[in-house]
Amino acid sequence: MRLPRCAALLLLTFWLALTFAHAAAAADESTAAAERKHCLSCHAKKGSIKKFSDGDSVATYVDPKAFERSIHGSLPCSACHEEFSERRHPDRVFRTKQQYQVRESRRCLACHPDESINARPIHQSLFKKEQAGQPRICTNCHNAHSAQRVRKGAVTASEEQFCMRCHRHAKNMQFAAGGYVSVQIDMAVLASSVHRNLSCSDCHRSFSASEHPRRQFRSIREYRLSASELCRRCHYDKQSKVADSIHYSLVSTGRLGAPTCVDCHGGHAVTPIGTDRLAIVKKCAQCHAHAYAEYAQSVHGSALRNTANRDVPTCIDCHSSHTIRATRSAAFHDTIPDTCSGCHGKQEIMAKYGLSTAVVRTYLSDFHGMTLQLQRKEVRSRQRPAASLAVCSDCHGSHSIARAAGANAAVIKSNLLKRCQSCHPNASENFPDIWLSHYETSLATMPLIFVLGWFYRIMLVVMVVGLVFQIVLDIRRRLEKRQEVCMSTGWPANDRQMVRRFSMYRIIEHLVLIALFFTLVLTGLPQKFHQVSACQSIILVLGGIDTVRLIHRIAGGLFLMLAVQHIAVNFIGIVFRQWDPSLLITLKDVKDSVHNARYYLGLLPNPALCGRFTYKEKCVYWLVLIGGIQMIVTGFMLWFPVLVTKYLPGQFIPAAKIVHSSEAMITLLLIATWHMYEVIFSPDVFPINKSIFTGFMKQRQAARLHPLEMAQRREIGEDDLTEMTRERKL
């Protein structure tokens, strides 16, 4: 029984002790609260200050809420200010503010002795400064009435206040290799920085109110490189881009003048992007003074300097800010048209200054722009390295850009000749006019190019509409009348005998023409429509633009040889009186075309009766022959522009390009529509007219297509129609 009684007595004693302790604590808290209330009746008033003999002063205002949240919020005021109470308030006199702060800081030692606070490195350094005669003031870091608990070596009080205690003064960091850098921080500048809401340790993570390691740098360069590494933690994407730039490559090779993050952006005065575009240019001018001098006098730089025009490009608009490439590299050179088109291709910007956006389209459709685009495709497909071609800056300059019109036009043209001669050494004064078609043409400036362009546009539309319309009408009428035409010639409708149509020589000639035609189309059309992805794929499959051009020129040379031999054979036939004139266009062909037009419209019951060749076949022959000669002549003009411009104005080269490509389109459309219809899809020959491949045609088909020729043969008694008495040369 004694054991339970003892336990009960112990529990009773413990309960009574807790009760009395709680009552005592409540009494102390009540006393402390009453004391705080008494003191705050004066010190909670904003504007109260204490003056010192030297004229300086310190605020005696205490924020009640901040004090209540502080680590000392439960203490009475007299716990630190022991000479003060509700009954006494001595009037103390201090000569200076520092003397007052030192006196108050010594009160902290009552609870925070040296042996406990000196365990921290920052306190050790402060203690050493105190021994050297510099006062130790606790409230510089921890504040007076809003001190917070120290957690994991970081003070949650104002870090900025702690750092600025030293860094607000003009101090320098010395380096072993010579030189120094200022570590003074201008708070006004920092307040306008994009980093104004960051604490010091957000960037300088190895530093805090409790840690201040001493770092040794041999040189200013080493210090700046170390400072730039601090940016990586937040700006990793930018840092990754910089790693591929010319600036970083120069840094990695040890170039002392190569810029780092802080060289361009500054350390603490980091301003928002785009706030001062002229400042960006001047920042770059610190290293690129010569480029800035040219830019300042250019059409771009003068507009930026005089009117602060935000449409004007600055350094970073053309070179970018972080992915800066070497200006001599092909990677940078080949992207210049893309850079310039960023402004010159935007209608809303160019309309303000009366400039045309057509310069982008015309450049990309011209020789240099087309080649550049296709070669860049080849680089991406790893087929071949990029080659330098004329881009915007090669003709207009890079920094010293002047207006292309007005008083500067003659100067630009003379400079352009020099630029052309860098790739075309024998270029004459007419040569630069070739590429002036890069600008929008007009009747006043380039009449030949303007007239030819519109002539072929209209001609292509009229030809396509006319051919399609005629094919539709021809199909309808031929389905109605083909049997009647056959019977009117007197030849049996079911005859299976063959009529010789072409000699072996003409068959071979036609096969060679077909092969050259498809080769020229396959290598020519992708160049004309090079912006179409399918055409780009064809060029890549064929080996790239240079290979395609080589194949096209070889095929063009063979086509020239074919045309020469064709004309020569016919000329010899005329001389030796063995030439068949049936392909010449005569007055009857004109009458037949009018007759058939009326027939197609339903005004006549029957079509015109044709001889050996119809007027349609003659038109196809002569259009291909004349168009082929034009393409040969203009093709060689495009192949040898330097030679041509020695004797002809430069505008003849872009004019030759228009004629060459337009005649090619006319020939292609003529073959693909009317000729293919006549020899494959026409109801009279479907599924195909094989006479050009075999040399023979069925009598029934010949009677239907060439009734006059068959009637003539019947009259002269050509009964054996499997062989003809005279070879046809055409």
XYZ file of C-alpha atoms in Angstrom:
730
model
C 0.000 0.000 0.000
C 2.951 2.345 0.620
C 4.000 2.342 -3.070
C 0.718 3.701 -4.441
C 0.609 6.325 -1.683
C 4.130 7.504 -2.573
C 3.239 7.699 -6.257
C 0.129 9.701 -5.451
C 2.138 12.113 -3.293
C 4.701 12.562 -6.113
C 1.995 13.263 -8.676
C 0.330 15.745 -6.314
C 3.645 17.485 -5.702
C 4.392 17.644 -9.484
C 0.915 19.055 -10.171
C 1.290 21.726 -7.487
C 4.725 22.671 -8.897
C 3.337 23.041 -12.413
C 0.446 25.084 -11.109
C 2.700 27.479 -9.216
C 5.145 27.661 -12.195
C 2.337 28.413 -14.599
C 0.966 31.046 -12.235
C 4.434 32.598 -11.920
C 4.926 32.554 -15.714
C 1.521 34.087 -16.211
C 2.382 36.756 -13.671
C 5.722 37.397 -15.436
C 4.009 37.504 -18.836
C 1.399 39.831 -17.427
C 4.157 42.043 -16.030
C 6.105 41.905 -19.326
C 2.984 42.690 -21.340
C 2.170 45.596 -19.081
C 5.735 46.867 -19.419
C 5.669 46.551 -23.212
C 2.348 48.353 -23.344
C 3.758 51.143 -21.226
C 6.880 51.545 -23.387
C 5.015 51.298 -26.688
C 2.684 54.054 -25.647
C 5.512 56.355 -26.740
C 7.772 54.212 -28.941
C 4.924 53.004 -31.195
C 4.517 56.537 -32.463
C 6.127 57.000 -35.864
C 8.568 59.850 -36.208
C 10.122 59.639 -32.737
C 13.914 60.004 -32.889
C 16.924 60.293 -30.605
C 19.496 62.950 -31.418
C 23.219 62.789 -30.749
C 25.773 65.439 -29.959
C 27.273 65.333 -33.470
C 23.887 66.106 -34.982
C 23.130 62.567 -36.176
C 19.975 60.790 -35.052
C 18.341 57.375 -34.845
C 14.673 56.410 -34.964
C 13.233 55.196 -31.650
C 10.060 53.916 -33.324
C 9.216 50.253 -32.647
C 6.721 48.364 -34.832
C 4.542 46.453 -32.290
C 3.600 43.684 -34.740
C 7.167 43.191 -35.978
C 8.431 43.030 -32.386
C 5.722 40.529 -31.420
C 6.771 38.243 -34.325
C 10.474 38.524 -33.470
C 12.490 36.006 -31.457
C 12.404 38.450 -28.514
C 8.668 39.147 -28.729
C 7.860 37.554 -25.322
C 10.544 39.430 -23.363
C 9.890 42.589 -21.384
C 11.643 45.705 -22.608
C 13.804 45.837 -19.451
C 15.323 42.443 -20.328
C 17.603 44.290 -22.747
C 17.153 47.886 -21.572
C 17.714 47.066 -17.899
C 18.104 50.648 -16.762
C 14.594 51.442 -18.018
C 11.285 50.504 -16.415
C 7.768 51.815 -15.940
C 9.019 54.033 -13.118
C 12.327 55.329 -14.460
C 13.545 56.546 -17.881
C 17.052 57.991 -17.569
C 18.202 60.524 -20.134
C 21.373 59.143 -21.686
C 23.728 61.285 -23.736
C 25.843 59.825 -26.584
C 28.243 61.768 -28.731
C 27.682 59.699 -31.909
C 25.287 57.165 -33.347
C 28.054 54.574 -33.500
C 28.776 54.970 -29.773
C 25.098 54.334 -29.095
C 25.006 51.238 -31.362
C 28.144 49.753 -29.789
C 26.727 50.270 -26.282
C 23.445 48.577 -27.213
C 25.213 45.679 -28.972
C 27.080 44.831 -25.761
C 23.747 44.023 -24.146
C 23.488 41.013 -26.509
C 26.460 39.359 -24.765
C 24.311 38.732 -21.680
C 22.444 35.997 -23.554
C 24.821 35.409 -26.519
C 28.357 35.148 -25.142
C 31.401 35.236 -27.427
C 32.103 31.508 -27.107
C 28.715 30.687 -28.700
C 28.545 33.278 -31.460
C 32.192 33.013 -32.537
C 31.572 29.463 -33.780
C 30.298 31.036 -37.008
C 32.930 32.164 -39.570
C 31.190 35.467 -40.146
C 31.307 36.249 -36.450
C 34.976 35.336 -36.330
C 35.720 37.797 -39.109
C 33.721 40.482 -37.313
C 35.539 39.732 -34.053
C 38.871 40.167 -35.866
C 37.676 43.509 -37.204
C 36.708 44.528 -33.670
C 40.199 43.691 -32.487
C 41.538 45.834 -35.333
C 39.527 48.781 -34.069
C 36.319 48.380 -36.076
C 33.226 48.191 -33.842
C 31.005 45.126 -33.795
C 27.364 46.163 -34.103
C 24.855 43.288 -33.900
C 21.904 45.317 -35.140
C 23.549 45.890 -38.515
C 22.644 42.309 -39.420
C 19.969 41.165 -37.001
C 18.005 44.379 -36.556
C 17.051 45.677 -33.141
C 13.386 44.898 -32.476
C 12.569 42.495 -35.362
C 15.379 39.937 -34.972
C 14.501 36.483 -36.307
C 15.711 32.992 -35.458
C 18.883 31.836 -37.239
C 18.239 28.631 -39.222
C 20.859 26.557 -41.095
C 23.403 29.296 -41.124
C 21.196 31.908 -42.780
C 19.797 34.967 -41.124
C 16.198 35.667 -42.125
C 16.618 39.326 -41.339
C 17.511 41.812 -44.106
C 20.338 40.239 -46.072
C 20.603 43.336 -48.177
C 21.191 45.439 -45.087
C 23.956 43.121 -43.985
C 25.756 43.119 -47.361
C 25.391 46.841 -47.920
C 27.074 47.538 -44.602
C 30.347 47.000 -46.475
C 29.430 47.151 -50.155
C 27.900 50.600 -50.044
C 31.397 52.014 -49.627
C 33.905 52.530 -52.431
C 36.045 49.408 -52.126
C 38.133 47.516 -54.661
C 39.132 43.882 -55.070
C 42.822 43.543 -55.933
C 44.215 40.750 -58.119
C 47.570 39.020 -58.053
C 48.186 39.625 -61.761
C 47.483 43.314 -61.313
C 44.405 45.418 -61.648
C 41.326 45.683 -59.516
C 37.549 45.764 -59.710
C 35.152 47.819 -57.638
C 32.833 45.896 -55.305
C 30.743 48.953 -54.473
C 27.001 48.542 -55.113
C 24.847 51.505 -56.093
C 21.461 50.852 -54.492
C 19.708 53.238 -56.872
C 21.015 51.268 -59.856
C 20.166 47.947 -58.225
C 16.617 49.170 -57.554
C 16.066 49.659 -61.317
C 17.554 46.279 -62.215
C 15.509 43.251 -63.289
C 17.041 41.486 -60.263
C 15.784 44.041 -57.757
C 13.502 41.488 -56.058
C 16.294 38.959 -55.508
C 18.368 38.673 -52.370
C 22.146 38.833 -52.588
C 22.592 35.115 -51.865
C 20.237 34.162 -54.720
C 23.178 34.854 -57.013
C 26.111 34.750 -54.577
C 25.118 31.451 -52.990
C 28.404 30.860 -51.214
C 27.856 34.101 -49.299
C 25.314 34.869 -46.594
C 24.999 36.801 -43.381
C 26.830 33.961 -41.647
C 29.262 32.900 -44.399
C 31.710 35.114 -46.283
C 34.465 32.960 -47.791
C 37.594 34.629 -49.067
C 38.116 33.853 -52.738
C 41.403 34.268 -54.556
C 41.412 35.329 -58.219
C 44.605 35.765 -60.173
C 43.157 38.271 -62.650
C 40.122 40.340 -63.534
C 39.389 37.883 -66.337
C 39.222 34.955 -63.939
C 36.919 36.947 -61.676
C 34.531 37.838 -64.548
C 34.403 34.248 -65.772
C 33.507 33.139 -62.260
C 30.809 35.818 -62.046
C 29.308 34.697 -65.367
C 28.994 31.138 -64.083
C 26.522 32.438 -61.488
C 24.057 33.184 -64.310
C 23.869 29.523 -65.354
C 21.609 28.462 -62.489
C 18.674 30.603 -63.610
C 19.532 31.187 -67.275
C 20.610 27.714 -68.315
C 18.826 27.925 -71.681
C 20.649 31.138 -72.539
C 23.934 29.711 -71.300
C 23.451 26.661 -73.520
C 22.963 28.895 -76.552
C 26.024 30.938 -75.658
C 28.069 27.722 -75.588
C 27.611 27.501 -79.385
C 28.401 31.162 -80.056
C 31.569 32.806 -81.329
C 31.877 34.658 -78.024
C 32.099 31.467 -75.991
C 34.513 29.876 -78.453
C 36.801 32.879 -77.987
C 36.421 32.615 -74.216
C 37.303 28.914 -74.297
C 40.471 29.634 -76.278
C 41.602 32.112 -73.634
C 40.954 35.327 -75.562
C 41.102 38.020 -72.892
C 38.797 40.423 -74.720
C 36.042 37.874 -75.350
C 32.823 39.012 -73.638
C 31.047 37.118 -70.877
C 27.582 37.629 -69.378
C 28.604 40.484 -67.092
C 30.510 42.260 -69.870
C 27.297 42.702 -71.856
C 24.618 42.727 -69.158
C 26.549 44.116 -66.218
C 26.681 42.684 -62.739
C 24.006 44.569 -60.796
C 22.707 47.103 -63.345
C 20.870 44.508 -65.463
C 18.185 46.464 -67.306
C 15.029 44.979 -68.887
C 15.356 43.810 -72.501
C 14.533 46.447 -75.080
C 14.256 49.391 -72.734
C 17.003 51.321 -74.515
C 17.837 50.023 -77.986
C 20.519 52.639 -78.539
C 22.215 51.481 -75.334
C 22.398 47.980 -76.816
C 24.270 49.315 -79.831
C 26.646 51.332 -77.671
C 27.304 48.296 -75.503
C 28.428 46.344 -78.578
C 30.462 49.348 -79.712
C 32.782 48.872 -76.735
C 34.364 45.974 -78.633
C 33.163 46.643 -82.197
C 33.964 50.326 -82.610
C 34.568 50.159 -86.379
C 31.258 48.406 -87.034
C 29.464 50.959 -84.852
C 31.020 53.865 -86.762
C 29.639 52.465 -90.034
C 26.275 51.608 -88.497
C 25.849 55.094 -87.019
C 26.084 56.644 -90.500
C 23.845 54.072 -92.198
C 20.144 54.387 -92.979
C 19.443 52.157 -89.984
C 21.774 53.765 -87.460
C 20.853 57.353 -88.284
C 17.149 56.577 -87.846
C 17.784 54.957 -84.477
C 20.064 57.731 -83.268
C 17.942 60.655 -84.440
C 14.366 59.443 -83.927
C 14.691 56.410 -81.620
C 12.767 54.444 -84.253
C 11.880 51.044 -82.777
C 11.438 49.517 -86.248
C 15.154 49.920 -86.881
C 17.255 46.793 -86.329
C 20.023 46.866 -83.745
C 22.991 44.543 -83.316
C 21.037 41.797 -81.562
C 18.254 41.852 -84.167
C 20.702 40.755 -86.865
C 23.347 38.890 -84.874
C 21.057 37.678 -82.054
C 22.011 38.122 -78.419
C 23.331 34.718 -77.371
C 23.663 32.482 -80.462
C 26.116 34.820 -82.177
C 27.926 33.164 -85.074
C 31.214 34.155 -86.662
C 30.395 36.556 -89.492
C 32.872 34.782 -91.787
C 31.207 31.405 -91.311
C 28.909 29.883 -93.932
C 26.322 29.237 -91.202
C 25.984 32.983 -90.564
C 26.365 34.042 -94.194
C 23.631 31.732 -95.464
C 21.047 32.943 -92.927
C 21.411 36.639 -93.810
C 18.409 36.619 -96.227
C 16.255 35.161 -93.446
C 17.458 37.894 -91.096
C 16.756 40.728 -93.525
C 13.380 39.324 -94.528
C 12.349 39.496 -90.866
C 11.770 43.227 -91.466
C 11.792 43.669 -95.242
C 9.259 40.889 -95.699
C 6.689 42.412 -93.332
C 4.135 44.559 -95.112
C 3.075 46.434 -91.948
C 6.631 47.691 -91.403
C 7.634 48.412 -95.003
C 4.379 50.278 -95.711
C 5.439 52.966 -93.216
C 8.472 53.838 -95.325
C 7.122 53.295 -98.827
C 9.240 50.187 -99.423
C 8.155 47.069 -101.256
C 8.279 43.605 -99.718
C 8.754 42.156 -103.215
C 12.534 42.376 -102.762
C 12.400 39.237 -100.621
C 10.334 37.255 -103.117
C 12.358 38.393 -106.120
C 15.654 37.578 -104.422
C 14.513 34.092 -103.464
C 13.303 33.444 -107.013
C 16.533 34.720 -108.572
C 19.700 32.702 -109.182
C 21.503 33.527 -105.939
C 18.488 33.173 -103.663
C 17.333 29.946 -105.292
C 20.807 28.393 -105.124
C 21.240 29.431 -101.514
C 17.936 27.878 -100.432
C 18.675 24.608 -102.193
C 22.247 24.381 -100.935
C 21.014 24.888 -97.391
C 18.686 21.945 -97.930
C 21.650 19.910 -99.095
C 23.591 20.822 -95.959
C 20.724 19.612 -93.771
C 20.606 16.361 -95.726
C 24.409 16.035 -95.294
C 24.974 15.718 -99.024
C 27.484 18.530 -99.407
C 28.930 21.542 -97.559
C 27.427 24.989 -98.044
C 29.026 27.359 -100.543
C 29.008 31.122 -100.221
C 26.709 32.964 -102.612
C 25.705 36.581 -102.944
C 23.340 37.526 -100.121
C 21.870 40.862 -99.038
C 24.999 42.114 -97.268
C 27.261 41.293 -100.229
C 25.514 43.923 -102.338
C 24.033 46.333 -99.799
C 26.758 46.111 -97.164
C 26.432 44.895 -93.611
C 26.663 48.000 -91.419
C 27.092 50.888 -93.881
C 23.733 50.368 -95.585
C 22.515 53.281 -97.728
C 19.266 53.855 -99.578
C 19.084 51.924 -102.855
C 17.343 54.800 -104.655
C 17.963 58.473 -105.159
C 21.394 60.097 -105.029
C 23.056 56.935 -103.759
C 21.883 54.729 -106.644
C 24.928 55.428 -108.858
C 27.312 54.861 -105.957
C 25.617 51.597 -105.084
C 25.838 50.424 -108.700
C 29.572 51.189 -108.884
C 30.158 49.378 -105.607
C 27.982 46.533 -106.826
C 30.264 46.008 -109.830
C 33.217 45.548 -107.486
C 31.255 43.040 -105.457
C 30.226 41.172 -108.630
C 33.830 41.060 -109.812
C 34.870 39.307 -106.618
C 33.107 36.192 -107.986
C 32.950 37.138 -111.700
C 36.375 38.710 -112.416
C 35.611 39.583 -116.059
C 32.247 41.230 -115.342
C 31.617 44.406 -117.349
C 29.752 47.552 -116.352
C 26.525 46.062 -117.717
C 26.787 43.020 -115.474
C 25.264 44.502 -112.258
C 22.069 45.337 -114.166
C 21.392 41.598 -114.333
C 20.511 41.427 -110.655
C 18.574 44.689 -110.553
C 15.601 42.532 -111.484
C 15.783 41.637 -107.792
C 13.753 44.823 -107.356
C 10.142 45.100 -108.458
C 10.019 45.749 -112.205
C 8.104 48.574 -113.857
C 7.636 49.933 -117.363
C 9.728 52.973 -116.485
C 12.714 51.265 -114.870
C 12.962 47.900 -116.692
C 10.639 48.019 -119.731
C 11.981 44.884 -121.466
C 11.554 42.673 -118.402
C 8.185 44.213 -117.558
C 6.701 43.756 -121.063
C 8.013 40.206 -121.485
C 6.714 39.189 -118.077
C 3.188 40.361 -118.778
C 3.206 39.045 -122.364
C 3.972 35.491 -121.258
C 1.558 35.622 -118.319
C -1.299 36.503 -120.668
C -0.131 34.059 -123.323
C 0.017 31.124 -120.904
C -3.491 31.786 -119.614
C -4.971 32.187 -123.110
C -3.188 29.066 -124.369
C -4.307 26.836 -121.494
C -7.921 28.006 -121.694
C -7.960 27.683 -125.494
C -6.431 24.201 -125.548
C -8.744 22.821 -122.880
C -11.793 24.363 -124.565
C -10.791 22.943 -127.952
C -10.152 19.469 -126.497
C -13.615 19.357 -124.932
C -15.313 20.421 -128.176
C -13.168 18.064 -130.244
C -14.074 15.049 -128.113
C -17.764 15.778 -128.449
C -17.703 16.232 -132.236
C -15.325 13.363 -133.004
C -17.474 10.875 -131.174
C -20.321 11.923 -133.453
C -18.571 11.996 -136.837
C -15.578 9.633 -136.928
C -17.422 6.745 -138.718
C -18.874 9.084 -141.349
C -15.457 10.550 -142.201
C -13.958 7.111 -142.603
C -16.655 5.947 -145.040
C -16.471 9.125 -147.143
C -12.916 8.368 -148.286
C -13.862 5.119 -149.942
C -11.585 2.969 -147.817
C -13.108 -0.090 -146.099
C -13.892 0.465 -142.436
C -12.573 -2.965 -141.375
C -9.357 -2.913 -143.409
C -6.352 -4.329 -141.541
C -3.647 -3.284 -143.963
C -0.931 -0.867 -142.749
C 0.253 2.408 -144.211
C 3.866 3.542 -143.758
C 3.865 6.808 -141.862
C 7.468 7.481 -140.736
C 10.934 6.274 -141.690
C 13.322 4.645 -139.199
C 15.376 7.841 -139.129
C 12.372 9.865 -137.950
C 11.483 7.219 -135.358
C 14.970 7.385 -133.813
C 14.949 11.180 -133.968
C 11.628 11.286 -132.123
C 12.814 8.827 -129.443
C 15.900 10.954 -128.786
C 13.683 14.041 -128.588
C 11.424 12.315 -126.029
C 14.417 11.358 -123.856
C 15.846 14.887 -123.961
C 12.413 16.414 -123.345
C 11.845 14.429 -120.150
C 15.420 15.065 -118.970
C 15.070 18.804 -119.468
C 11.660 18.841 -117.782
C 12.882 16.761 -114.832
C 15.872 19.044 -114.250
C 14.297 22.346 -115.303
C 10.900 22.448 -113.607
C 12.300 21.822 -110.084
C 14.536 24.855 -110.572
C 11.625 27.060 -111.637
C 9.413 25.885 -108.768
C 12.226 25.376 -106.259
C 10.148 26.604 -103.317
C 7.824 23.590 -103.627
C 8.912 20.806 -101.279
C 8.388 18.095 -103.928
C 10.734 19.924 -106.317
C 13.320 20.290 -103.569
C 13.119 16.551 -102.948
C 13.676 15.841 -106.657
C 16.759 18.056 -106.665
C 18.160 16.296 -103.603
C 17.497 12.856 -105.106
C 19.294 13.863 -108.309
C 22.364 14.914 -106.319
C 21.840 18.569 -105.485
C 21.371 21.789 -107.410
C 24.844 21.790 -108.996
C 24.357 18.258 -110.320
C 20.875 19.109 -111.599
C 22.237 22.150 -113.434
C 25.024 20.077 -114.955
C 22.546 17.456 -116.216
C 20.268 20.200 -117.550
C 23.122 21.854 -119.443
C 24.333 18.560 -120.918
C 20.784 17.768 -122.054
C 20.520 21.292 -123.463
C 23.731 20.780 -125.423
C 22.431 17.498 -126.838
C 19.148 19.206 -127.713
C 21.162 21.831 -129.595
C 22.924 19.082 -131.544
C 19.581 17.439 -132.336
C 18.141 20.743 -133.558
C 21.210 21.464 -135.697
C 21.114 18.052 -137.378
C 17.345 18.352 -137.928
C 17.731 21.703 -139.656
C 20.782 20.474 -141.584
C 19.005 17.347 -142.867
C 16.043 19.384 -144.034
C 18.322 21.951 -145.664
C 20.124 19.177 -147.543
C 16.746 17.792 -148.587
C 15.812 21.159 -150.059
C 19.109 21.356 -151.952
C 18.751 17.871 -153.424
C 14.989 18.236 -153.991
C 14.121 15.354 -151.655
C 12.341 17.446 -149.044
C 8.672 16.904 -148.264
C 6.973 20.324 -147.850
C 3.879 18.853 -146.203
C 4.809 20.337 -142.793
C 4.814 23.906 -144.108
C 1.861 25.986 -142.957
C -0.212 26.978 -145.995
C -3.319 29.012 -146.701
C -5.341 25.778 -146.565
C -4.264 25.280 -142.944
C -5.613 28.706 -142.055
C -8.886 27.876 -143.802
C -9.011 24.479 -142.070
C -8.609 26.101 -138.653
C -11.491 28.486 -139.358
C -13.571 25.626 -140.762
C -12.983 23.458 -137.685
C -13.776 26.340 -135.339
C -17.183 26.648 -136.972
C -17.531 22.868 -136.906
C -16.800 22.713 -133.167
C -19.430 25.373 -132.556
C -22.024 23.328 -134.475
C -22.204 25.706 -137.460
C -20.928 23.108 -139.954
C -21.843 19.414 -140.175
C -18.358 18.010 -140.950
C -14.752 18.834 -139.983
C -12.130 19.936 -142.486
C -10.501 17.129 -144.501
C -6.759 17.043 -143.879
C -3.774 15.819 -145.851
C -0.593 14.134 -144.603
C -0.358 16.450 -141.575
C -3.229 18.343 -139.956
C -2.922 22.008 -139.154
C -2.824 21.009 -135.451
C 0.182 18.739 -135.990
C 1.914 21.481 -137.959
C 1.306 23.997 -135.153
C 2.753 21.612 -132.569
C 5.801 20.976 -134.772
C 6.569 24.639 -135.435
C 5.854 25.757 -131.867
C 8.242 23.123 -130.516
C 10.871 23.964 -133.135
C 10.711 27.742 -132.657
C 10.348 27.438 -128.880
C 13.287 25.030 -128.801
C 15.486 27.499 -130.671
C 14.460 30.256 -128.237
C 15.247 28.038 -125.257
C 18.643 27.123 -126.719
C 19.590 30.765 -127.291
C 18.326 32.010 -123.919
C 19.786 28.968 -122.150
C 23.260 29.811 -123.404
C 22.717 33.447 -122.406
C 21.961 32.298 -118.856
C 24.922 29.919 -118.959
C 27.405 32.638 -119.985
C 26.065 35.929 -118.525
C 29.497 37.577 -118.298
C 30.129 37.082 -122.023
C 26.647 38.253 -123.010
C 26.783 41.462 -120.952
C 29.983 42.525 -122.688
C 27.880 43.176 -125.792
C 24.310 43.515 -124.523
C 22.675 45.439 -121.647
C 22.379 43.577 -118.369
C 18.584 43.500 -118.580
C 18.856 40.949 -121.389
C 19.850 38.245 -118.878
C 16.700 38.432 -116.688
C 14.732 38.869 -119.929
C 16.344 35.666 -121.228
C 15.347 33.925 -118.007
C 11.710 34.949 -118.523
C 11.733 33.776 -122.150
C 13.533 30.523 -121.303
C 11.226 29.480 -118.477
C 8.044 30.724 -120.190
C 8.805 28.962 -123.486
C 9.561 25.814 -121.517
C 6.172 26.070 -119.803
C 4.422 26.688 -123.132
C 6.109 23.647 -124.675
C 5.350 21.493 -121.651
C 1.685 22.519 -121.571
C 1.357 22.056 -125.331
C 2.841 18.548 -125.177
C 1.039 17.574 -121.955
C -2.390 18.734 -123.151
C -2.944 18.922 -126.891
C -0.215 16.576 -128.174
C -0.948 13.915 -125.551
C -4.629 14.216 -126.356
C -4.052 13.858 -130.110
C -1.824 10.756 -129.826
C -3.328 9.003 -126.763
C -6.726 10.192 -125.549
C -8.444 11.206 -128.780
C -11.398 8.904 -129.619
C -9.846 8.294 -133.057
C -6.557 6.832 -131.693
C -7.274 5.663 -128.148
C -5.466 3.977 -126.395
C -2.448 5.231 -128.400
C -1.253 6.196 -131.864
C 1.789 3.922 -132.298
C 2.826 5.140 -135.744
C 5.736 7.245 -134.435
C 7.173 4.148 -132.726
C 6.430 1.523 -135.426
C 6.415 3.680 -138.544
C 3.043 2.289 -139.666
C -0.623 3.226 -139.271
C -3.764 1.196 -139.954
C -5.544 2.095 -143.183
C -8.806 2.686 -141.354
C -7.141 5.064 -138.895
C -5.244 6.823 -141.681
C -8.467 7.269 -143.660
C -10.118 8.818 -140.625
C -7.266 11.158 -139.688
C -5.774 11.990 -143.105
C -8.587 11.491 -145.653
C -7.142 13.758 -148.368
C -3.805 11.947 -148.362
C -5.534 8.569 -148.617
C -7.817 9.805 -151.401
C -4.778 11.106 -153.283
C -3.056 7.749 -152.987
C -6.142 5.974 -154.278
C -6.239 8.228 -157.293
C -2.610 7.603 -158.213
C -3.053 3.874 -157.706
C -0.968 3.205 -154.598
C -2.505 -0.175 -153.911
C 0.444 -1.592 -151.992
C 0.248 0.692 -149.043
C 2.667 -1.254 -146.892
C 5.545 0.553 -148.624
C 5.675 4.139 -149.816
C 7.515 5.112 -152.965
C 9.163 8.153 -151.355
C 10.824 8.534 -147.961
C 9.330 11.297 -145.901
C 11.941 13.540 -144.372
C 9.619 15.376 -142.056
